[in-house]
Structure formats: C-alpha cells, structure tokens
C-alpha cells in the first residue's frame, strides 16, 4: 500500500527552496537557507521532505565524493545521469544510452536481472576550468 504524504507548508517550503538552487545542495545548506529566510523549519523535517521529494521523483539525490547526500530539483521525468562541477556545483542532466546498454549487458553476463544503476560524473565545468587556467 502506497503511503500518501500530506502537502504541508514545510514540504512546500523545502520544494520552493530547492527550486531556487542552481545545483545540488545538502540538507544542511538548504536548512540554513530556509532559516536565514525566517522559517522555523527543523533540520529533521528538511531531511524527511527531501527524501520524500526524491522518492516521488521530484528531486534528484546523489552522494558527493565526500559521501554527503546532495539534492536538487529534478528537471527530467526519465532515467538520466549528471555531469556535476566540483567547484561551483553546476549540473547538467545527460542521457547516456551507451551506459544503459553497457549496464544491462554486464548485468546479464553475470546472471543479474532487474538491474539498475546510478552514474554521476564529477569534474570542472568550462567556466571553472577557464578561471583555474587564468589563476
């Protein structure tokens, strides 16, 4: 049985704050943004709202190279991957058909079925690369 979540003011506040971010952010960063804007929302509530948004497909979530969970508003309804700038957080959604084929092939070759995968590529965007080259 599916759990039906009420659309509370807290959940709407988290969704709105996430929509205003340009890249992936941590729950702590989003919480600080909300608190700086005068919201009395608690950190645990932000975590729950982000988890619910991710489960519903309204937010992307990933683990940073440091192991921290990061979130951003999802721009796409289908399966996709991300290119993420390590410096500024700029994120580009990409379709990677070769990755899809490879993942299914490797799974099948090893006797796995119902396989799924997550691919997030971290690097420097063109703007950050250019800034680093001139620094």
mmCIF file of N, CA and C in Angstrom:
data_model
loop_
_atom_site.group_PDB
_atom_site.id
_atom_site.type_symbol
_atom_site.label_atom_id
_atom_site.label_comp_id
_atom_site.label_asym_id
_atom_site.label_seq_id
_atom_site.Cartn_x
_atom_site.Cartn_y
_atom_site.Cartn_z
ATOM 1 N N UNK A 1 0.833 -1.178 0.000
ATOM 2 C CA UNK A 1 0.000 0.000 0.000
ATOM 3 C C UNK A 1 0.883 1.249 0.000
ATOM 4 N N UNK A 2 0.621 2.163 -0.890
ATOM 5 C CA UNK A 2 1.415 3.385 -1.005
ATOM 6 C C UNK A 2 1.095 4.338 0.142
ATOM 7 N N UNK A 3 2.127 4.991 0.632
ATOM 8 C CA UNK A 3 1.948 5.980 1.682
ATOM 9 C C UNK A 3 1.619 7.310 1.026
ATOM 10 N N UNK A 4 0.540 7.929 1.475
ATOM 11 C CA UNK A 4 0.145 9.228 0.940
ATOM 12 C C UNK A 4 0.670 10.298 1.885
ATOM 13 N N UNK A 5 1.453 11.208 1.352
ATOM 14 C CA UNK A 5 2.026 12.287 2.156
ATOM 15 C C UNK A 5 1.196 13.546 1.970
ATOM 16 N N UNK A 6 0.909 14.187 3.096
ATOM 17 C CA UNK A 6 0.218 15.468 3.009
ATOM 18 C C UNK A 6 1.190 16.520 2.489
ATOM 19 N N UNK A 7 0.652 17.464 1.768
ATOM 20 C CA UNK A 7 1.473 18.552 1.257
ATOM 21 C C UNK A 7 1.459 19.676 2.288
ATOM 22 N N UNK A 8 2.387 19.624 3.229
ATOM 23 C CA UNK A 8 2.443 20.583 4.323
ATOM 24 C C UNK A 8 3.199 21.844 3.911
ATOM 25 N N UNK A 9 3.088 22.873 4.743
ATOM 26 C CA UNK A 9 3.814 24.107 4.448
ATOM 27 C C UNK A 9 5.317 23.850 4.477
ATOM 28 N N UNK A 10 5.744 22.923 5.345
ATOM 29 C CA UNK A 10 7.166 22.614 5.430
ATOM 30 C C UNK A 10 7.671 21.981 4.133
ATOM 31 N N UNK A 11 6.899 21.034 3.621
ATOM 32 C CA UNK A 11 7.285 20.363 2.377
ATOM 33 C C UNK A 11 7.313 21.364 1.218
ATOM 34 N N UNK A 12 6.332 22.252 1.185
ATOM 35 C CA UNK A 12 6.305 23.286 0.144
ATOM 36 C C UNK A 12 7.490 24.232 0.277
ATOM 37 N N UNK A 13 7.845 24.575 1.511
ATOM 38 C CA UNK A 13 8.995 25.461 1.731
ATOM 39 C C UNK A 13 10.278 24.802 1.240
ATOM 40 N N UNK A 14 10.441 23.511 1.523
ATOM 41 C CA UNK A 14 11.633 22.790 1.065
ATOM 42 C C UNK A 14 11.637 22.705 -0.453
ATOM 43 N N UNK A 15 10.486 22.384 -1.044
ATOM 44 C CA UNK A 15 10.396 22.300 -2.506
ATOM 45 C C UNK A 15 10.735 23.647 -3.147
ATOM 46 N N UNK A 16 10.191 24.734 -2.611
ATOM 47 C CA UNK A 16 10.463 26.065 -3.165
ATOM 48 C C UNK A 16 11.941 26.432 -3.026
ATOM 49 N N UNK A 17 12.530 26.139 -1.872
ATOM 50 C CA UNK A 17 13.950 26.443 -1.662
ATOM 51 C C UNK A 17 14.818 25.625 -2.609
ATOM 52 N N UNK A 18 14.459 24.365 -2.807
ATOM 53 C CA UNK A 18 15.226 23.505 -3.714
ATOM 54 C C UNK A 18 15.103 24.006 -5.151
ATOM 55 N N UNK A 19 13.912 24.462 -5.526
ATOM 56 C CA UNK A 19 13.703 25.003 -6.875
ATOM 57 C C UNK A 19 14.565 26.234 -7.141
ATOM 58 N N UNK A 20 14.890 26.988 -6.091
ATOM 59 C CA UNK A 20 15.668 28.219 -6.281
ATOM 60 C C UNK A 20 17.172 27.964 -6.340
ATOM 61 N N UNK A 21 17.603 26.756 -6.030
ATOM 62 C CA UNK A 21 19.027 26.417 -6.090
ATOM 63 C C UNK A 21 19.429 26.081 -7.522
ATOM 64 N N UNK A 22 20.671 26.383 -7.878
ATOM 65 C CA UNK A 22 21.139 26.119 -9.243
ATOM 66 C C UNK A 22 21.826 24.774 -9.393
ATOM 67 N N UNK A 23 22.203 24.169 -8.295
ATOM 68 C CA UNK A 23 22.886 22.878 -8.354
ATOM 69 C C UNK A 23 22.476 22.014 -7.183
ATOM 70 N N UNK A 24 23.239 20.969 -6.937
ATOM 71 C CA UNK A 24 22.968 20.079 -5.817
ATOM 72 C C UNK A 24 23.354 20.761 -4.510
ATOM 73 N N UNK A 25 22.542 20.574 -3.481
ATOM 74 C CA UNK A 25 22.811 21.142 -2.159
ATOM 75 C C UNK A 25 22.556 20.088 -1.091
ATOM 76 N N UNK A 26 23.189 20.269 0.042
ATOM 77 C CA UNK A 26 22.967 19.369 1.173
ATOM 78 C C UNK A 26 21.721 19.805 1.933
ATOM 79 N N UNK A 27 21.207 18.900 2.741
ATOM 80 C CA UNK A 27 20.064 19.231 3.594
ATOM 81 C C UNK A 27 20.440 20.359 4.553
ATOM 82 N N UNK A 28 21.681 20.334 5.053
ATOM 83 C CA UNK A 28 22.129 21.373 5.980
ATOM 84 C C UNK A 28 22.152 22.746 5.311
ATOM 85 N N UNK A 29 22.642 22.791 4.073
ATOM 86 C CA UNK A 29 22.684 24.060 3.344
ATOM 87 C C UNK A 29 21.280 24.576 3.088
ATOM 88 N N UNK A 30 20.385 23.691 2.670
ATOM 89 C CA UNK A 30 19.002 24.092 2.405
ATOM 90 C C UNK A 30 18.331 24.550 3.699
ATOM 91 N N UNK A 31 18.601 23.850 4.784
ATOM 92 C CA UNK A 31 18.046 24.226 6.087
ATOM 93 C C UNK A 31 18.523 25.625 6.478
ATOM 94 N N UNK A 32 19.815 25.896 6.301
ATOM 95 C CA UNK A 32 20.355 27.219 6.633
ATOM 96 C C UNK A 32 19.700 28.303 5.786
ATOM 97 N N UNK A 33 19.490 28.021 4.502
ATOM 98 C CA UNK A 33 18.828 28.983 3.614
ATOM 99 C C UNK A 33 17.422 29.284 4.113
ATOM 100 N N UNK A 34 16.687 28.238 4.466
ATOM 101 C CA UNK A 34 15.323 28.420 4.966
ATOM 102 C C UNK A 34 15.319 29.198 6.278
ATOM 103 N N UNK A 35 16.231 28.861 7.180
ATOM 104 C CA UNK A 35 16.298 29.554 8.470
ATOM 105 C C UNK A 35 16.694 31.020 8.284
ATOM 106 N N UNK A 36 17.638 31.276 7.365
ATOM 107 C CA UNK A 36 18.043 32.656 7.081
ATOM 108 C C UNK A 36 16.873 33.469 6.534
ATOM 109 N N UNK A 37 15.945 32.789 5.865
ATOM 110 C CA UNK A 37 14.753 33.455 5.337
ATOM 111 C C UNK A 37 13.637 33.588 6.356
ATOM 112 N N UNK A 38 13.891 33.166 7.593
ATOM 113 C CA UNK A 38 12.915 33.332 8.662
ATOM 114 C C UNK A 38 12.050 32.119 8.950
ATOM 115 N N UNK A 39 12.287 31.019 8.286
ATOM 116 C CA UNK A 39 11.477 29.819 8.510
ATOM 117 C C UNK A 39 11.889 29.120 9.806
ATOM 118 N N UNK A 40 10.909 28.661 10.583
ATOM 119 C CA UNK A 40 11.226 27.923 11.806
ATOM 120 C C UNK A 40 11.411 26.417 11.577
ATOM 121 N N UNK A 41 11.505 25.996 10.340
ATOM 122 C CA UNK A 41 11.564 24.575 9.991
ATOM 123 C C UNK A 41 12.778 23.893 10.618
ATOM 124 N N UNK A 42 12.595 22.659 11.061
ATOM 125 C CA UNK A 42 13.673 21.896 11.677
ATOM 126 C C UNK A 42 14.475 21.114 10.653
ATOM 127 N N UNK A 43 15.706 20.792 11.001
ATOM 128 C CA UNK A 43 16.586 20.056 10.095
ATOM 129 C C UNK A 43 16.031 18.666 9.776
ATOM 130 N N UNK A 44 15.485 17.976 10.773
ATOM 131 C CA UNK A 44 14.918 16.643 10.529
ATOM 132 C C UNK A 44 13.767 16.716 9.531
ATOM 133 N N UNK A 45 12.985 17.774 9.596
ATOM 134 C CA UNK A 45 11.876 17.958 8.657
ATOM 135 C C UNK A 45 12.404 18.179 7.246
ATOM 136 N N UNK A 46 13.494 18.923 7.119
ATOM 137 C CA UNK A 46 14.113 19.140 5.806
ATOM 138 C C UNK A 46 14.587 17.808 5.236
ATOM 139 N N UNK A 47 15.243 16.995 6.057
ATOM 140 C CA UNK A 47 15.692 15.667 5.600
ATOM 141 C C UNK A 47 14.515 14.820 5.122
ATOM 142 N N UNK A 48 13.436 14.782 5.909
ATOM 143 C CA UNK A 48 12.267 13.976 5.525
ATOM 144 C C UNK A 48 11.649 14.484 4.231
ATOM 145 N N UNK A 49 11.512 15.796 4.111
ATOM 146 C CA UNK A 49 10.912 16.375 2.908
ATOM 147 C C UNK A 49 11.766 16.075 1.679
ATOM 148 N N UNK A 50 13.081 16.186 1.807
ATOM 149 C CA UNK A 50 13.971 15.882 0.681
ATOM 150 C C UNK A 50 13.881 14.408 0.292
ATOM 151 N N UNK A 51 13.837 13.529 1.281
ATOM 152 C CA UNK A 51 13.709 12.095 0.989
ATOM 153 C C UNK A 51 12.392 11.813 0.275
ATOM 154 N N UNK A 52 11.317 12.446 0.721
ATOM 155 C CA UNK A 52 10.012 12.261 0.076
ATOM 156 C C UNK A 52 10.023 12.787 -1.355
ATOM 157 N N UNK A 53 10.638 13.948 -1.568
ATOM 158 C CA UNK A 53 10.719 14.515 -2.918
ATOM 159 C C UNK A 53 11.527 13.606 -3.835
ATOM 160 N N UNK A 54 12.618 13.054 -3.324
ATOM 161 C CA UNK A 54 13.446 12.150 -4.128
ATOM 162 C C UNK A 54 12.683 10.873 -4.458
ATOM 163 N N UNK A 55 11.982 10.315 -3.488
ATOM 164 C CA UNK A 55 11.198 9.099 -3.713
ATOM 165 C C UNK A 55 10.109 9.335 -4.749
ATOM 166 N N UNK A 56 9.506 10.510 -4.722
ATOM 167 C CA UNK A 56 8.433 10.847 -5.660
ATOM 168 C C UNK A 56 8.960 11.213 -7.045
ATOM 169 N N UNK A 57 10.282 11.344 -7.194
ATOM 170 C CA UNK A 57 10.859 11.717 -8.478
ATOM 171 C C UNK A 57 10.892 13.211 -8.728
ATOM 172 N N UNK A 58 10.597 13.993 -7.686
ATOM 173 C CA UNK A 58 10.605 15.448 -7.826
ATOM 174 C C UNK A 58 11.960 16.059 -7.485
ATOM 175 N N UNK A 59 12.877 15.246 -6.998
ATOM 176 C CA UNK A 59 14.232 15.706 -6.683
ATOM 177 C C UNK A 59 15.216 14.600 -7.028
ATOM 178 N N UNK A 60 16.384 15.003 -7.478
ATOM 179 C CA UNK A 60 17.490 14.072 -7.689
ATOM 180 C C UNK A 60 18.298 14.036 -6.402
ATOM 181 N N UNK A 61 18.852 12.891 -6.089
ATOM 182 C CA UNK A 61 19.759 12.801 -4.948
ATOM 183 C C UNK A 61 20.995 12.023 -5.375
ATOM 184 N N UNK A 62 22.105 12.379 -4.780
ATOM 185 C CA UNK A 62 23.356 11.679 -5.057
ATOM 186 C C UNK A 62 24.275 11.813 -3.866
ATOM 187 N N UNK A 63 25.318 11.019 -3.890
ATOM 188 C CA UNK A 63 26.358 11.098 -2.869
ATOM 189 C C UNK A 63 27.524 11.882 -3.453
ATOM 190 N N UNK A 64 27.979 12.887 -2.734
ATOM 191 C CA UNK A 64 29.156 13.636 -3.169
ATOM 192 C C UNK A 64 30.378 12.736 -3.029
ATOM 193 N N UNK A 65 31.496 13.114 -3.642
ATOM 194 C CA UNK A 65 32.720 12.321 -3.464
ATOM 195 C C UNK A 65 33.118 12.182 -1.990
ATOM 196 N N UNK A 66 32.676 13.111 -1.154
ATOM 197 C CA UNK A 66 32.969 13.049 0.275
ATOM 198 C C UNK A 66 31.958 12.196 1.032
ATOM 199 N N UNK A 67 30.917 11.710 0.349
ATOM 200 C CA UNK A 67 29.926 10.843 0.973
ATOM 201 C C UNK A 67 28.684 11.547 1.483
ATOM 202 N N UNK A 68 28.574 12.841 1.256
ATOM 203 C CA UNK A 68 27.417 13.594 1.726
ATOM 204 C C UNK A 68 26.268 13.469 0.731
ATOM 205 N N UNK A 69 25.038 13.323 1.232
ATOM 206 C CA UNK A 69 23.862 13.288 0.363
ATOM 207 C C UNK A 69 23.547 14.702 -0.105
ATOM 208 N N UNK A 70 23.364 14.844 -1.414
ATOM 209 C CA UNK A 70 23.046 16.133 -2.018
ATOM 210 C C UNK A 70 21.761 15.993 -2.822
ATOM 211 N N UNK A 71 21.021 17.098 -2.942
ATOM 212 C CA UNK A 71 19.723 17.082 -3.610
ATOM 213 C C UNK A 71 19.595 18.279 -4.534
ATOM 214 N N UNK A 72 18.748 18.111 -5.556
ATOM 215 C CA UNK A 72 18.362 19.250 -6.389
ATOM 216 C C UNK A 72 17.027 18.938 -7.031
ATOM 217 N N UNK A 73 16.317 19.985 -7.416
ATOM 218 C CA UNK A 73 15.036 19.800 -8.090
ATOM 219 C C UNK A 73 15.284 19.061 -9.400
ATOM 220 N N UNK A 74 14.448 18.090 -9.692
ATOM 221 C CA UNK A 74 14.628 17.263 -10.885
ATOM 222 C C UNK A 74 13.988 17.945 -12.083
ATOM 223 N N UNK A 75 14.760 18.075 -13.165
ATOM 224 C CA UNK A 75 14.273 18.698 -14.392
ATOM 225 C C UNK A 75 13.728 17.691 -15.385
ATOM 226 N N UNK A 76 13.863 16.416 -15.103
ATOM 227 C CA UNK A 76 13.551 15.390 -16.087
ATOM 228 C C UNK A 76 12.718 14.292 -15.450
ATOM 229 N N UNK A 77 11.808 13.721 -16.223
ATOM 230 C CA UNK A 77 10.964 12.662 -15.672
ATOM 231 C C UNK A 77 11.538 11.277 -15.924
ATOM 232 N N UNK A 78 12.457 11.143 -16.865
ATOM 233 C CA UNK A 78 13.002 9.834 -17.195
ATOM 234 C C UNK A 78 14.331 9.570 -16.511
ATOM 235 N N UNK A 79 14.838 8.359 -16.684
ATOM 236 C CA UNK A 79 16.142 7.994 -16.128
ATOM 237 C C UNK A 79 17.217 8.834 -16.810
ATOM 238 N N UNK A 80 18.121 9.384 -16.024
ATOM 239 C CA UNK A 80 19.173 10.231 -16.568
ATOM 240 C C UNK A 80 20.377 10.213 -15.635
ATOM 241 N N UNK A 81 21.439 10.816 -16.103
ATOM 242 C CA UNK A 81 22.686 10.895 -15.352
ATOM 243 C C UNK A 81 23.080 12.364 -15.242
ATOM 244 N N UNK A 82 24.129 12.631 -14.482
ATOM 245 C CA UNK A 82 24.535 14.017 -14.240
ATOM 246 C C UNK A 82 26.021 14.225 -14.473
ATOM 247 N N UNK A 83 26.345 15.397 -15.019
ATOM 248 C CA UNK A 83 27.700 15.945 -15.008
ATOM 249 C C UNK A 83 27.660 17.049 -13.958
ATOM 250 N N UNK A 84 28.556 17.000 -12.983
ATOM 251 C CA UNK A 84 28.500 17.929 -11.862
ATOM 252 C C UNK A 84 29.859 18.584 -11.670
ATOM 253 N N UNK A 85 29.862 19.912 -11.634
ATOM 254 C CA UNK A 85 31.107 20.641 -11.404
ATOM 255 C C UNK A 85 31.473 20.563 -9.920
ATOM 256 N N UNK A 86 32.696 20.113 -9.647
ATOM 257 C CA UNK A 86 33.174 20.007 -8.267
ATOM 258 C C UNK A 86 33.357 21.373 -7.619
ATOM 259 N N UNK A 87 33.570 22.391 -8.425
ATOM 260 C CA UNK A 87 33.869 23.719 -7.881
ATOM 261 C C UNK A 87 32.597 24.531 -7.611
ATOM 262 N N UNK A 88 31.755 24.704 -8.635
ATOM 263 C CA UNK A 88 30.591 25.585 -8.493
ATOM 264 C C UNK A 88 29.271 24.838 -8.340
ATOM 265 N N UNK A 89 29.262 23.531 -8.588
ATOM 266 C CA UNK A 89 28.039 22.748 -8.444
ATOM 267 C C UNK A 89 27.139 22.734 -9.662
ATOM 268 N N UNK A 90 27.539 23.425 -10.729
ATOM 269 C CA UNK A 90 26.728 23.409 -11.948
ATOM 270 C C UNK A 90 26.454 21.961 -12.336
ATOM 271 N N UNK A 91 25.214 21.692 -12.711
ATOM 272 C CA UNK A 91 24.811 20.324 -13.035
ATOM 273 C C UNK A 91 24.128 20.288 -14.387
ATOM 274 N N UNK A 92 24.500 19.307 -15.180
ATOM 275 C CA UNK A 92 23.892 19.088 -16.492
ATOM 276 C C UNK A 92 23.328 17.675 -16.500
ATOM 277 N N UNK A 93 22.045 17.560 -16.841
ATOM 278 C CA UNK A 93 21.443 16.236 -16.981
ATOM 279 C C UNK A 93 21.782 15.695 -18.356
ATOM 280 N N UNK A 94 22.177 14.429 -18.396
ATOM 281 C CA UNK A 94 22.532 13.818 -19.673
ATOM 282 C C UNK A 94 21.848 12.465 -19.812
ATOM 283 N N UNK A 95 21.541 12.128 -21.039
ATOM 284 C CA UNK A 95 21.106 10.772 -21.367
ATOM 285 C C UNK A 95 22.357 10.055 -21.851
ATOM 286 N N UNK A 96 22.577 8.875 -21.359
ATOM 287 C CA UNK A 96 23.789 8.138 -21.732
ATOM 288 C C UNK A 96 23.384 6.742 -22.194
ATOM 289 N N UNK A 97 22.947 6.671 -23.440
ATOM 290 C CA UNK A 97 22.435 5.409 -23.977
ATOM 291 C C UNK A 97 23.494 4.312 -23.968
ATOM 292 N N UNK A 98 24.746 4.664 -24.208
ATOM 293 C CA UNK A 98 25.816 3.666 -24.165
ATOM 294 C C UNK A 98 25.965 3.081 -22.757
ATOM 295 N N UNK A 99 25.798 3.922 -21.746
ATOM 296 C CA UNK A 99 25.880 3.452 -20.364
ATOM 297 C C UNK A 99 24.733 2.490 -20.072
ATOM 298 N N UNK A 100 23.551 2.830 -20.572
ATOM 299 C CA UNK A 100 22.383 1.966 -20.352
ATOM 300 C C UNK A 100 22.637 0.582 -20.936
ATOM 301 N N UNK A 101 23.102 0.549 -22.172
ATOM 302 C CA UNK A 101 23.373 -0.732 -22.842
ATOM 303 C C UNK A 101 24.455 -1.511 -22.112
ATOM 304 N N UNK A 102 25.527 -0.820 -21.747
ATOM 305 C CA UNK A 102 26.628 -1.472 -21.049
ATOM 306 C C UNK A 102 26.165 -2.068 -19.721
ATOM 307 N N UNK A 103 25.401 -1.310 -18.937
ATOM 308 C CA UNK A 103 24.947 -1.787 -17.628
ATOM 309 C C UNK A 103 24.083 -3.037 -17.767
ATOM 310 N N UNK A 104 23.182 -3.034 -18.738
ATOM 311 C CA UNK A 104 22.328 -4.209 -18.943
ATOM 312 C C UNK A 104 23.143 -5.410 -19.411
ATOM 313 N N UNK A 105 24.101 -5.165 -20.287
ATOM 314 C CA UNK A 105 24.940 -6.247 -20.809
ATOM 315 C C UNK A 105 25.782 -6.873 -19.696
ATOM 316 N N UNK A 106 26.436 -6.041 -18.905
ATOM 317 C CA UNK A 106 27.280 -6.548 -17.824
ATOM 318 C C UNK A 106 26.434 -7.312 -16.803
ATOM 319 N N UNK A 107 25.273 -6.787 -16.492
ATOM 320 C CA UNK A 107 24.392 -7.480 -15.547
ATOM 321 C C UNK A 107 24.002 -8.848 -16.087
ATOM 322 N N UNK A 108 23.579 -8.898 -17.346
ATOM 323 C CA UNK A 108 23.152 -10.165 -17.950
ATOM 324 C C UNK A 108 24.304 -11.165 -18.018
ATOM 325 N N UNK A 109 25.487 -10.696 -18.396
ATOM 326 C CA UNK A 109 26.653 -11.582 -18.485
ATOM 327 C C UNK A 109 27.004 -12.214 -17.140
ATOM 328 N N UNK A 110 26.615 -11.554 -16.074
ATOM 329 C CA UNK A 110 26.914 -12.057 -14.734
ATOM 330 C C UNK A 110 25.696 -12.664 -14.044
ATOM 331 N N UNK A 111 24.637 -12.908 -14.830
ATOM 332 C CA UNK A 111 23.456 -13.571 -14.301
ATOM 333 C C UNK A 111 22.533 -12.701 -13.474
ATOM 334 N N UNK A 112 22.669 -11.391 -13.587
ATOM 335 C CA UNK A 112 21.810 -10.480 -12.837
ATOM 336 C C UNK A 112 20.611 -10.085 -13.689
ATOM 337 N N UNK A 113 19.473 -9.928 -13.037
ATOM 338 C CA UNK A 113 18.273 -9.428 -13.702
ATOM 339 C C UNK A 113 17.752 -8.239 -12.910
ATOM 340 N N UNK A 114 16.825 -7.519 -13.501
ATOM 341 C CA UNK A 114 16.210 -6.360 -12.846
ATOM 342 C C UNK A 114 17.279 -5.405 -12.310
ATOM 343 N N UNK A 115 18.317 -5.183 -13.105
ATOM 344 C CA UNK A 115 19.438 -4.333 -12.689
ATOM 345 C C UNK A 115 19.111 -2.857 -12.907
ATOM 346 N N UNK A 116 19.594 -2.035 -12.028
ATOM 347 C CA UNK A 116 19.531 -0.585 -12.218
ATOM 348 C C UNK A 116 20.878 -0.002 -11.801
ATOM 349 N N UNK A 117 21.112 1.241 -12.162
ATOM 350 C CA UNK A 117 22.408 1.856 -11.903
ATOM 351 C C UNK A 117 22.253 3.354 -11.693
ATOM 352 N N UNK A 118 23.306 3.943 -11.147
ATOM 353 C CA UNK A 118 23.387 5.384 -10.957
ATOM 354 C C UNK A 118 24.758 5.811 -11.456
ATOM 355 N N UNK A 119 24.788 6.803 -12.341
ATOM 356 C CA UNK A 119 26.056 7.320 -12.844
ATOM 357 C C UNK A 119 26.042 8.839 -12.698
ATOM 358 N N UNK A 120 26.966 9.345 -11.908
ATOM 359 C CA UNK A 120 27.166 10.779 -11.749
ATOM 360 C C UNK A 120 28.638 11.046 -12.002
ATOM 361 N N UNK A 121 28.930 11.963 -12.912
ATOM 362 C CA UNK A 121 30.302 12.266 -13.297
ATOM 363 C C UNK A 121 30.670 13.637 -12.726
ATOM 364 N N UNK A 122 31.729 13.670 -11.917
ATOM 365 C CA UNK A 122 32.199 14.910 -11.315
ATOM 366 C C UNK A 122 33.428 15.408 -12.065
ATOM 367 N N UNK A 123 33.484 16.708 -12.310
ATOM 368 C CA UNK A 123 34.617 17.320 -12.985
ATOM 369 C C UNK A 123 34.550 18.823 -12.814
ATOM 370 N N UNK A 124 35.234 19.559 -13.684
ATOM 371 C CA UNK A 124 35.170 21.018 -13.686
ATOM 372 C C UNK A 124 34.444 21.470 -14.930
ATOM 373 N N UNK A 125 33.462 22.357 -14.759
ATOM 374 C CA UNK A 125 32.744 22.899 -15.912
ATOM 375 C C UNK A 125 33.682 23.826 -16.692
ATOM 376 N N UNK A 126 33.258 24.229 -17.871
ATOM 377 C CA UNK A 126 34.092 25.072 -18.734
ATOM 378 C C UNK A 126 34.456 26.388 -18.054
ATOM 379 N N UNK A 127 33.491 27.002 -17.353
ATOM 380 C CA UNK A 127 33.756 28.285 -16.705
ATOM 381 C C UNK A 127 34.797 28.139 -15.592
ATOM 382 N N UNK A 128 34.658 27.106 -14.769
ATOM 383 C CA UNK A 128 35.617 26.902 -13.671
ATOM 384 C C UNK A 128 36.984 26.494 -14.199
ATOM 385 N N UNK A 129 37.010 25.726 -15.290
ATOM 386 C CA UNK A 129 38.287 25.360 -15.912
ATOM 387 C C UNK A 129 38.998 26.596 -16.435
ATOM 388 N N UNK A 130 38.235 27.495 -17.067
ATOM 389 C CA UNK A 130 38.822 28.725 -17.605
ATOM 390 C C UNK A 130 39.360 29.605 -16.477
ATOM 391 N N UNK A 131 38.606 29.707 -15.382
ATOM 392 C CA UNK A 131 39.068 30.505 -14.236
ATOM 393 C C UNK A 131 40.341 29.913 -13.640
ATOM 394 N N UNK A 132 40.400 28.595 -13.548
ATOM 395 C CA UNK A 132 41.583 27.931 -12.985
ATOM 396 C C UNK A 132 42.802 28.136 -13.875
ATOM 397 N N UNK A 133 42.584 28.178 -15.188
ATOM 398 C CA UNK A 133 43.691 28.346 -16.130
ATOM 399 C C UNK A 133 44.284 29.752 -16.061
ATOM 400 N N UNK A 134 43.460 30.738 -15.693
ATOM 401 C CA UNK A 134 43.940 32.117 -15.642
ATOM 402 C C UNK A 134 44.398 32.519 -14.246
ATOM 403 N N UNK A 135 44.209 31.650 -13.272
ATOM 404 C CA UNK A 135 44.583 31.989 -11.882
ATOM 405 C C UNK A 135 46.057 31.773 -11.630
#
